[in-house]
Amino acid sequence: DAKTTQPTSMDCAEGRAANLPCNHSTISGNEYVYWYRQIHSQGPQYIIHGLKNNETNEMASLIITEDRKSSTLILPHATLRDTAVYYCIVRREYGNKLVFGAGTILRVKS
Amino acid sequence: GAGVSQSPRYKVAKRGQDVALRCDPISGHVSLFWYQQALGQGPEFLTYFQNEAQLDKSGLPSDRFFAERPEGSVSTLKIQRTQQEDSAVYLCASSPFISRQKPRGPGEKLFFGSGTQLSVL
């Protein structure tokens, strides 16, 4: 599975959109981009995944560039409860394990 | 419905002691994973079961680590002769089997438990 690169940390004001970038320049054609987050003292939680089209669900939006070498997770109206570590993962659909990196620490501040 | 349940939530062991960590996956979930998470790092894969079959144990760090899922539901991760470097949070995740395609995998979403925090003194 392709590797990903994410910033170590980011801050966001409460109520504003949080935009979390991820680079995955070695992604291959059958690999999906997955996002999970981990709130303190909890296990990771699935957020969203996509292949090449932009995706939106009740939690977030995922924007994937046309060349698929990078993507952005958007939390449209960040709240204090969105403070967490966000992991961008590339994985084949129905692939085996998820391979986590260090993720991005997102701090939402009031 | 109930999520993935792990017990105990916290475990303190003396160096050299054997420990057993339990995972109750979501009912009906075919796939089950174990991960190890050291402080300040992302989770690292240990092993993967599909029903009772252990299909991948490439992440187990040594032969002191052993996992089983004898009836395809509850799983136990056992660590023998614990050492200080085994101190970590051990996470379990499960996933429904929804793919009819090959290669058969665990599906898009993994559901994680809150983990067992193991401290080896």
Coordinates of C-alpha atoms in Angstrom, one line a residue:
Chain A
D1 CA 0.0 0.0 0.0
A2 CA 1.2 3.5 -0.9
K3 CA 2.6 5.7 1.8
T4 CA 1.1 9.1 2.9
T5 CA 2.5 12.3 4.1
Q6 CA 0.6 14.6 6.5
P7 CA 1.5 17.7 8.5
T8 CA 2.3 17.0 12.1
S9 CA -0.3 19.4 13.6
M10 CA -2.9 22.0 12.7
D11 CA -5.0 24.5 14.6
C12 CA -8.5 25.5 13.6
A13 CA -11.0 28.0 15.1
E14 CA -14.3 26.6 16.3
G15 CA -17.0 27.0 13.8
R16 CA -14.6 27.4 10.9
A17 CA -13.8 24.8 8.2
A18 CA -10.9 22.5 9.0
N19 CA -8.9 21.5 5.9
L20 CA -6.5 18.6 6.4
P21 CA -4.1 17.8 3.5
C22 CA -2.6 14.5 2.6
N23 CA 0.0 13.6 0.0
H24 CA 0.0 10.2 -1.6
S25 CA 2.1 10.6 -4.7
T26 CA 2.8 6.9 -5.2
I27 CA -0.9 5.8 -5.1
S28 CA -1.8 3.2 -7.7
G29 CA -5.0 2.9 -9.7
N30 CA -6.8 0.4 -7.4
E31 CA -6.0 2.1 -4.2
Y32 CA -8.5 4.1 -2.2
V33 CA -7.9 7.0 0.2
Y34 CA -9.3 6.4 3.7
W35 CA -9.6 8.8 6.6
Y36 CA -9.9 7.8 10.2
R37 CA -9.6 9.9 13.4
Q38 CA -8.7 9.0 16.9
I39 CA -10.0 11.0 19.8
H40 CA -8.0 10.8 23.0
S41 CA -8.4 7.5 24.9
Q42 CA -10.6 6.0 22.1
G43 CA -9.9 3.7 19.2
P44 CA -9.7 5.1 15.6
Q45 CA -13.1 6.0 14.0
Y46 CA -13.8 5.7 10.3
I47 CA -14.6 9.0 8.6
I48 CA -14.8 8.6 4.9
H49 CA -13.1 7.0 1.9
G50 CA -12.9 7.6 -1.9
L51 CA -11.2 6.5 -5.1
K52 CA -11.2 9.5 -7.5
N53 CA -14.4 11.3 -7.1
N54 CA -15.1 13.8 -4.3
E55 CA -17.1 12.2 -1.5
T56 CA -19.3 13.7 1.2
N57 CA -21.1 12.2 4.2
E58 CA -22.5 13.4 7.4
M59 CA -19.1 13.8 9.0
A60 CA -16.9 15.3 6.3
S61 CA -16.0 15.9 2.7
L62 CA -13.1 14.3 0.8
I63 CA -11.6 16.2 -2.1
I64 CA -9.1 14.1 -4.3
T65 CA -7.0 15.9 -6.9
E66 CA -7.4 14.8 -10.5
D67 CA -4.0 13.1 -10.6
R68 CA -4.9 11.4 -7.3
K69 CA -1.6 12.3 -5.8
S70 CA -3.1 14.3 -2.9
S71 CA -6.4 14.8 -1.1
T72 CA -8.0 17.1 1.5
L73 CA -10.4 16.2 4.3
I74 CA -12.8 19.0 5.1
L75 CA -14.7 19.3 8.3
P76 CA -17.1 22.1 7.4
H77 CA -17.8 23.5 10.8
A78 CA -15.3 22.3 13.3
T79 CA -16.3 21.9 16.9
L80 CA -14.2 21.3 20.0
R81 CA -15.1 17.6 19.8
D82 CA -13.3 17.4 16.5
T83 CA -10.0 17.7 18.3
A84 CA -8.2 14.5 17.4
V85 CA -5.5 12.8 15.5
Y86 CA -6.5 12.4 11.8
Y87 CA -5.0 9.6 9.8
C88 CA -4.9 9.5 6.0
I89 CA -4.4 5.9 4.7
V90 CA -4.1 4.5 1.2
R91 CA -5.4 1.0 0.8
R92 CA -6.8 -1.3 -1.9
E93 CA -10.6 -1.8 -1.7
Y94 CA -11.3 -4.8 0.4
G95 CA -7.6 -4.9 1.0
N96 CA -6.1 -6.4 4.1
K97 CA -4.8 -4.3 7.0
L98 CA -4.9 -0.6 7.4
V99 CA -1.4 0.9 7.7
F100 CA -1.4 4.0 9.9
G101 CA 1.2 6.7 9.9
A102 CA 1.6 9.4 12.5
G103 CA -1.4 11.4 11.4
T104 CA -2.2 15.1 11.9
I105 CA -3.1 16.4 15.3
L106 CA -6.0 18.8 14.8
R107 CA -6.6 21.2 17.7
V108 CA -9.9 23.1 17.5
K109 CA -9.8 26.2 19.6
S110 CA -12.6 28.4 20.9
Chain B
G1 CA -26.1 -1.7 19.0
A2 CA -23.0 -2.6 20.9
G3 CA -19.6 -1.8 19.5
V4 CA -16.3 -3.6 19.8
S5 CA -15.7 -4.4 23.5
Q6 CA -12.2 -4.9 24.9
S7 CA -11.3 -6.1 28.4
P8 CA -9.7 -5.2 30.7
R9 CA -9.5 -1.5 30.0
Y10 CA -6.3 -1.3 31.9
K11 CA -3.7 -4.0 32.8
V12 CA -0.6 -3.6 34.9
A13 CA 1.8 -6.5 34.8
K14 CA 5.1 -7.3 36.3
R15 CA 7.9 -8.0 33.9
G16 CA 7.9 -11.7 33.1
Q17 CA 4.2 -12.2 33.8
D18 CA 1.8 -13.6 31.1
V19 CA -1.2 -11.5 30.1
A20 CA -4.4 -12.2 28.1
L21 CA -6.3 -9.4 26.5
R22 CA -9.9 -10.1 25.3
C23 CA -11.8 -8.7 22.3
D24 CA -15.5 -9.1 21.7
P25 CA -16.2 -8.0 18.1
I26 CA -19.5 -6.7 16.8
S27 CA -21.9 -9.6 16.4
G28 CA -21.7 -11.2 13.0
H29 CA -18.4 -9.5 12.0
V30 CA -16.2 -11.9 10.1
S31 CA -12.9 -10.0 10.2
L32 CA -11.0 -9.2 13.3
F33 CA -7.7 -7.2 13.7
W34 CA -5.3 -6.6 16.5
Y35 CA -3.2 -3.4 16.6
Q36 CA -0.5 -2.2 19.0
Q37 CA -0.2 1.6 19.7
A38 CA 2.8 3.0 21.5
L39 CA 2.5 6.4 23.1
G40 CA 2.4 9.2 20.6
Q41 CA 2.4 6.9 17.6
G42 CA -0.2 5.5 15.1
P43 CA -1.5 2.0 15.6
E44 CA 0.7 -0.8 14.2
F45 CA -0.8 -3.9 12.7
L46 CA -0.3 -7.2 14.6
T47 CA -2.6 -9.8 13.2
Y48 CA -5.8 -10.5 11.2
F49 CA -8.5 -13.2 11.4
Q50 CA -11.2 -14.1 9.0
N51 CA -13.6 -16.1 11.1
E52 CA -11.4 -18.5 13.1
A53 CA -8.6 -18.5 10.5
Q54 CA -5.6 -16.4 11.2
L55 CA -4.7 -15.2 7.7
D56 CA -2.0 -12.7 8.6
K57 CA 0.3 -12.6 11.6
S58 CA 3.1 -10.8 10.0
G59 CA 3.0 -7.9 12.6
L60 CA 3.4 -10.0 15.7
P61 CA 6.8 -8.7 17.1
S62 CA 8.0 -12.0 18.6
D63 CA 6.9 -15.5 19.4
R64 CA 5.9 -14.3 22.9
F65 CA 2.8 -12.9 21.2
F66 CA 0.0 -15.2 20.3
A67 CA -3.6 -14.6 19.2
E68 CA -6.5 -16.9 18.8
R69 CA -10.2 -16.8 17.7
P70 CA -11.3 -20.4 18.1
E71 CA -15.0 -20.0 17.4
G72 CA -14.8 -17.1 15.0
S73 CA -16.1 -14.5 17.4
V74 CA -14.3 -13.6 20.6
S75 CA -10.5 -13.2 20.3
T76 CA -7.7 -13.3 22.8
L77 CA -4.3 -11.8 22.4
K78 CA -1.8 -13.4 24.8
I79 CA 1.6 -12.0 25.6
Q80 CA 4.0 -14.3 27.4
R81 CA 6.9 -13.2 29.6
T82 CA 6.0 -9.6 29.3
Q83 CA 8.8 -7.0 28.9
Q84 CA 8.7 -3.2 29.4
E85 CA 8.7 -2.6 25.6
D86 CA 5.4 -4.4 25.4
S87 CA 3.8 -1.4 27.3
A88 CA 1.2 0.0 24.8
V89 CA -2.4 0.3 24.0
Y90 CA -3.7 -2.9 22.3
L91 CA -6.6 -2.2 19.9
C92 CA -9.0 -4.6 18.4
A93 CA -11.1 -3.9 15.3
S94 CA -13.8 -5.8 13.5
S95 CA -15.4 -5.5 10.1
P96 CA -18.3 -7.2 8.3
F97 CA -17.5 -9.4 5.4
I98 CA -19.3 -7.8 2.5
S99 CA -17.2 -8.5 -0.5
R100 CA -18.1 -11.3 -3.0
Q101 CA -15.1 -10.4 -5.0
K102 CA -11.6 -11.8 -4.9
P103 CA -9.3 -11.1 -3.2
R104 CA -11.8 -11.3 -0.3
G105 CA -11.1 -8.6 2.3
P106 CA -12.7 -7.1 5.3
G107 CA -14.6 -4.3 3.7
E108 CA -14.3 -0.6 3.9
K109 CA -15.0 0.2 7.5
L110 CA -13.1 -1.1 10.5
F111 CA -14.8 -0.6 13.9
F112 CA -12.3 -0.2 16.7
G113 CA -12.7 -0.8 20.4
S114 CA -11.3 1.6 23.0
G115 CA -8.3 -0.7 23.6
T116 CA -6.5 -2.2 26.6
Q117 CA -3.7 -0.1 28.0
L118 CA -1.0 -2.5 29.1
S119 CA 1.7 -1.2 31.5
V120 CA 4.6 -3.5 32.2
L121 CA 6.6 -2.6 35.3

